[in-house]
Amino acid sequence: MSAFDFSRWAFLSEPLPTVLAECGAFVEDTSDGGSFMGGIRPETARLSVVVSDEVQGVERDLVVRGLLAAWHYVDVSDWPVPMFVQGGQS
């Protein structure tokens, strides 16, 4: 297995546990509902990827991957699930 290179292809093709480990991230579920699908909350040492518990299966996987990709400056304008990314690293 090659080193994770933070490319679009790496975010889409590597196993999700690998993506999370390489990004220093973990996933949390929330029941906020509405149109909220997910977001990133920077914690002290790791990134918390917060995902609505209404988002399930492949869509959930792609939302997590897309949020992490966007956080790492990958263009997600044509990501496999529609994403509206607002904000960014501060």
GROMACS .gro file of N, CA and C in nm:
model
  270
    1MET      N    1   0.084  -0.118   0.000
    1MET     CA    2   0.000   0.000   0.000
    1MET      C    3   0.088   0.124   0.000
    2SER      N    4   0.054   0.218  -0.085
    2SER     CA    5   0.134   0.339  -0.094
    2SER      C    6   0.093   0.439   0.015
    3ALA      N    7   0.173   0.541   0.032
    3ALA     CA    8   0.145   0.644   0.131
    3ALA      C    9   0.021   0.724   0.088
    4PHE      N   10  -0.058   0.763   0.185
    4PHE     CA   11  -0.176   0.845   0.159
    4PHE      C   12  -0.128   0.982   0.111
    5ASP      N   13  -0.174   1.025  -0.007
    5ASP     CA   14  -0.122   1.149  -0.066
    5ASP      C   15  -0.219   1.267  -0.061
    6PHE      N   16  -0.332   1.252   0.007
    6PHE     CA   17  -0.431   1.359   0.023
    6PHE      C   18  -0.485   1.410  -0.110
    7SER      N   19  -0.485   1.324  -0.212
    7SER     CA   20  -0.543   1.359  -0.341
    7SER      C   21  -0.692   1.323  -0.341
    8ARG      N   22  -0.764   1.373  -0.438
    8ARG     CA   23  -0.906   1.339  -0.452
    8ARG      C   24  -0.922   1.187  -0.458
    9TRP      N   25  -0.838   1.123  -0.538
    9TRP     CA   26  -0.848   0.978  -0.554
    9TRP      C   27  -0.824   0.904  -0.422
   10ALA      N   28  -0.728   0.951  -0.342
   10ALA     CA   29  -0.700   0.887  -0.213
   10ALA      C   30  -0.821   0.899  -0.120
   11PHE      N   31  -0.885   1.017  -0.117
   11PHE     CA   32  -1.003   1.034  -0.031
   11PHE      C   33  -1.118   0.944  -0.076
   12LEU      N   34  -1.128   0.918  -0.206
   12LEU     CA   35  -1.238   0.835  -0.258
   12LEU      C   36  -1.208   0.685  -0.253
   13SER      N   37  -1.082   0.646  -0.264
   13SER     CA   38  -1.052   0.504  -0.284
   13SER      C   39  -0.996   0.431  -0.161
   14GLU      N   40  -0.930   0.502  -0.073
   14GLU     CA   41  -0.873   0.435   0.044
   14GLU      C   42  -0.985   0.393   0.140
   15PRO      N   43  -0.966   0.287   0.216
   15PRO     CA   44  -1.066   0.249   0.316
   15PRO      C   45  -1.091   0.365   0.414
   16LEU      N   46  -1.215   0.384   0.454
   16LEU     CA   47  -1.248   0.496   0.542
   16LEU      C   48  -1.164   0.499   0.669
   17PRO      N   49  -1.138   0.385   0.736
   17PRO     CA   50  -1.052   0.391   0.855
   17PRO      C   51  -0.912   0.448   0.825
   18THR      N   52  -0.861   0.421   0.705
   18THR     CA   53  -0.731   0.477   0.665
   18THR      C   54  -0.741   0.628   0.648
   19VAL      N   55  -0.846   0.674   0.581
   19VAL     CA   56  -0.867   0.817   0.560
   19VAL      C   57  -0.877   0.888   0.695
   20LEU      N   58  -0.956   0.833   0.785
   20LEU     CA   59  -0.972   0.893   0.918
   20LEU      C   60  -0.839   0.899   0.992
   21ALA      N   61  -0.763   0.789   0.989
   21ALA     CA   62  -0.635   0.784   1.059
   21ALA      C   63  -0.536   0.885   1.000
   22GLU      N   64  -0.527   0.891   0.869
   22GLU     CA   65  -0.433   0.983   0.804
   22GLU      C   66  -0.468   1.129   0.831
   23CYS      N   67  -0.597   1.158   0.848
   23CYS     CA   68  -0.643   1.295   0.874
   23CYS      C   69  -0.648   1.326   1.022
   24GLY      N   70  -0.623   1.227   1.106
   24GLY     CA   71  -0.633   1.248   1.250
   24GLY      C   72  -0.775   1.285   1.289
   25ALA      N   73  -0.872   1.211   1.235
   25ALA     CA   74  -1.013   1.246   1.254
   25ALA      C   75  -1.093   1.129   1.310
   26PHE      N   76  -1.209   1.162   1.365
   26PHE     CA   77  -1.306   1.062   1.408
   26PHE      C   78  -1.444   1.113   1.373
   27VAL      N   79  -1.542   1.024   1.369
   27VAL     CA   80  -1.678   1.058   1.328
   27VAL      C   81  -1.770   1.057   1.449
   28GLU      N   82  -1.854   1.160   1.456
   28GLU     CA   83  -1.957   1.170   1.559
   28GLU      C   84  -2.092   1.184   1.491
   29ASP      N   85  -2.194   1.123   1.547
   29ASP     CA   86  -2.330   1.139   1.495
   29ASP      C   87  -2.402   1.248   1.573
   30THR      N   88  -2.492   1.318   1.505
   30THR     CA   89  -2.575   1.419   1.569
   30THR      C   90  -2.717   1.402   1.520
   31SER      N   91  -2.811   1.446   1.598
   31SER     CA   92  -2.952   1.435   1.559
   31SER      C   93  -3.011   1.572   1.530
   32ASP      N   94  -2.930   1.662   1.474
   32ASP     CA   95  -2.975   1.798   1.444
   32ASP      C   96  -3.085   1.800   1.339
   33GLY      N   97  -3.084   1.705   1.247
   33GLY     CA   98  -3.189   1.697   1.145
   33GLY      C   99  -3.186   1.814   1.049
   34GLY      N  100  -3.300   1.840   0.988
   34GLY     CA  101  -3.308   1.948   0.890
   34GLY      C  102  -3.224   1.919   0.768
   35SER      N  103  -3.167   2.024   0.711
   35SER     CA  104  -3.086   2.007   0.590
   35SER      C  105  -2.939   1.986   0.623
   36PHE      N  106  -2.904   1.983   0.752
   36PHE     CA  107  -2.765   1.962   0.793
   36PHE      C  108  -2.723   1.818   0.765
   37MET      N  109  -2.615   1.802   0.688
   37MET     CA  110  -2.563   1.668   0.661
   37MET      C  111  -2.439   1.640   0.743
   38GLY      N  112  -2.355   1.742   0.762
   38GLY     CA  113  -2.233   1.719   0.838
   38GLY      C  114  -2.145   1.841   0.843
   39GLY      N  115  -2.043   1.834   0.924
   39GLY     CA  116  -1.948   1.942   0.938
   39GLY      C  117  -1.823   1.894   1.010
   40ILE      N  118  -1.724   1.981   1.017
   40ILE     CA  119  -1.599   1.948   1.086
   40ILE      C  120  -1.583   2.043   1.204
   41ARG      N  121  -1.551   1.984   1.317
   41ARG     CA  122  -1.525   2.062   1.438
   41ARG      C  123  -1.382   2.029   1.481
   42PRO      N  124  -1.291   2.127   1.468
   42PRO     CA  125  -1.153   2.101   1.510
   42PRO      C  126  -1.145   2.085   1.662
   43GLU      N  127  -1.095   1.973   1.705
   43GLU     CA  128  -1.073   1.948   1.847
   43GLU      C  129  -0.926   1.980   1.877
   44THR      N  130  -0.884   1.960   1.998
   44THR     CA  131  -0.747   1.993   2.037
   44THR      C  132  -0.645   1.916   1.954
   45ALA      N  133  -0.659   1.785   1.948
   45ALA     CA  134  -0.559   1.704   1.880
   45ALA      C  135  -0.611   1.636   1.754
   46ARG      N  136  -0.744   1.632   1.735
   46ARG     CA  137  -0.801   1.560   1.622
   46ARG      C  138  -0.916   1.640   1.563
   47LEU      N  139  -0.956   1.602   1.442
   47LEU     CA  140  -1.073   1.662   1.379
   47LEU      C  141  -1.195   1.577   1.410
   48SER      N  142  -1.301   1.641   1.449
   48SER     CA  143  -1.428   1.571   1.472
   48SER      C  144  -1.516   1.595   1.350
   49VAL      N  145  -1.551   1.489   1.280
   49VAL     CA  146  -1.641   1.498   1.166
   49VAL      C  147  -1.780   1.466   1.219
   50VAL      N  148  -1.866   1.566   1.221
   50VAL     CA  149  -2.000   1.551   1.276
   50VAL      C  150  -2.097   1.527   1.161
   51VAL      N  151  -2.170   1.415   1.167
   51VAL     CA  152  -2.260   1.376   1.059
   51VAL      C  153  -2.400   1.352   1.116
   52SER      N  154  -2.500   1.401   1.045
   52SER     CA  155  -2.638   1.378   1.087
   52SER      C  156  -2.666   1.229   1.091
   53ASP      N  157  -2.734   1.184   1.196
   53ASP     CA  158  -2.767   1.041   1.204
   53ASP      C  159  -2.872   1.000   1.102
   54GLU      N  160  -2.927   1.097   1.029
   54GLU     CA  161  -3.020   1.066   0.920
   54GLU      C  162  -2.948   1.027   0.792
   55VAL      N  163  -2.819   1.059   0.783
   55VAL     CA  164  -2.738   1.025   0.666
   55VAL      C  165  -2.678   0.887   0.691
   56GLN      N  166  -2.708   0.791   0.605
   56GLN     CA  167  -2.668   0.653   0.626
   56GLN      C  168  -2.600   0.594   0.502
   57GLY      N  169  -2.536   0.481   0.520
   57GLY     CA  170  -2.481   0.401   0.411
   57GLY      C  171  -2.373   0.471   0.331
   58VAL      N  172  -2.380   0.451   0.200
   58VAL     CA  173  -2.279   0.506   0.109
   58VAL      C  174  -2.279   0.658   0.115
   59GLU      N  175  -2.397   0.719   0.128
   59GLU     CA  176  -2.404   0.865   0.135
   59GLU      C  177  -2.326   0.916   0.257
   60ARG      N  178  -2.340   0.850   0.370
   60ARG     CA  179  -2.268   0.890   0.492
   60ARG      C  180  -2.118   0.880   0.469
   61ASP      N  181  -2.074   0.770   0.411
   61ASP     CA  182  -1.933   0.748   0.381
   61ASP      C  183  -1.878   0.861   0.294
   62LEU      N  184  -1.954   0.896   0.188
   62LEU     CA  185  -1.908   0.999   0.096
   62LEU      C  186  -1.911   1.138   0.157
   63VAL      N  187  -2.006   1.164   0.247
   63VAL     CA  188  -2.010   1.294   0.316
   63VAL      C  189  -1.886   1.308   0.405
   64VAL      N  190  -1.853   1.204   0.481
   64VAL     CA  191  -1.734   1.208   0.567
   64VAL      C  192  -1.609   1.230   0.483
   65ARG      N  193  -1.595   1.153   0.377
   65ARG     CA  194  -1.477   1.166   0.290
   65ARG      C  195  -1.470   1.305   0.227
   66GLY      N  196  -1.587   1.355   0.182
   66GLY     CA  197  -1.591   1.486   0.117
   66GLY      C  198  -1.556   1.599   0.211
   67LEU      N  199  -1.606   1.593   0.334
   67LEU     CA  200  -1.573   1.696   0.432
   67LEU      C  201  -1.423   1.698   0.463
   68LEU      N  202  -1.366   1.580   0.480
   68LEU     CA  203  -1.222   1.572   0.507
   68LEU      C  204  -1.141   1.618   0.386
   69ALA      N  205  -1.185   1.582   0.267
   69ALA     CA  206  -1.116   1.627   0.146
   69ALA      C  207  -1.120   1.779   0.136
   70ALA      N  208  -1.237   1.839   0.157
   70ALA     CA  209  -1.249   1.985   0.151
   70ALA      C  210  -1.160   2.051   0.256
   71TRP      N  211  -1.154   1.993   0.375
   71TRP     CA  212  -1.070   2.047   0.483
   71TRP      C  213  -0.924   2.050   0.440
   72HIS      N  214  -0.886   1.951   0.357
   72HIS     CA  215  -0.748   1.942   0.311
   72HIS      C  216  -0.730   2.001   0.170
   73TYR      N  217  -0.817   2.096   0.136
   73TYR     CA  218  -0.807   2.177   0.014
   73TYR      C  219  -0.824   2.100  -0.116
   74VAL      N  220  -0.898   1.991  -0.112
   74VAL     CA  221  -0.930   1.917  -0.235
   74VAL      C  222  -1.061   1.975  -0.289
   75ASP      N  223  -1.068   1.996  -0.419
   75ASP     CA  224  -1.189   2.048  -0.483
   75ASP      C  225  -1.300   1.942  -0.475
   76VAL      N  226  -1.410   1.976  -0.411
   76VAL     CA  227  -1.523   1.883  -0.398
   76VAL      C  228  -1.647   1.936  -0.471
   77SER      N  229  -1.626   2.028  -0.566
   77SER     CA  230  -1.740   2.089  -0.636
   77SER      C  231  -1.819   1.987  -0.717
   78ASP      N  232  -1.757   1.877  -0.756
   78ASP     CA  233  -1.830   1.772  -0.830
   78ASP      C  234  -1.817   1.638  -0.757
   79TRP      N  235  -1.820   1.643  -0.625
   79TRP     CA  236  -1.810   1.523  -0.542
   79TRP      C  237  -1.929   1.432  -0.572
   80PRO      N  238  -1.917   1.300  -0.553
   80PRO     CA  239  -2.027   1.208  -0.585
   80PRO      C  240  -2.159   1.234  -0.511
   81VAL      N  241  -2.155   1.303  -0.397
   81VAL     CA  242  -2.279   1.349  -0.334
   81VAL      C  243  -2.274   1.501  -0.336
   82PRO      N  244  -2.387   1.566  -0.364
   82PRO     CA  245  -2.386   1.713  -0.367
   82PRO      C  246  -2.343   1.768  -0.232
   83MET      N  247  -2.249   1.862  -0.236
   83MET     CA  248  -2.199   1.922  -0.113
   83MET      C  249  -2.193   2.073  -0.130
   84PHE      N  250  -2.238   2.143  -0.029
   84PHE     CA  251  -2.220   2.288  -0.021
   84PHE      C  252  -2.128   2.310   0.097
   85VAL      N  253  -2.004   2.345   0.068
   85VAL     CA  254  -1.905   2.362   0.173
   85VAL      C  255  -1.892   2.510   0.204
   86GLN      N  256  -1.911   2.544   0.330
   86GLN     CA  257  -1.904   2.682   0.374
   86GLN      C  258  -1.802   2.692   0.486
   87GLY      N  259  -1.725   2.798   0.488
   87GLY     CA  260  -1.624   2.814   0.591
   87GLY      C  261  -1.497   2.744   0.552
   88GLY      N  262  -1.414   2.718   0.648
   88GLY     CA  263  -1.287   2.651   0.622
   88GLY      C  264  -1.199   2.657   0.744
   89GLN      N  265  -1.074   2.625   0.725
   89GLN     CA  266  -0.981   2.626   0.836
   89GLN      C  267  -0.956   2.770   0.878
   90SER      N  268  -0.939   2.790   1.007
   90SER     CA  269  -0.908   2.925   1.054
   90SER      C  270  -0.777   2.925   1.129
   0.00000   0.00000   0.00000
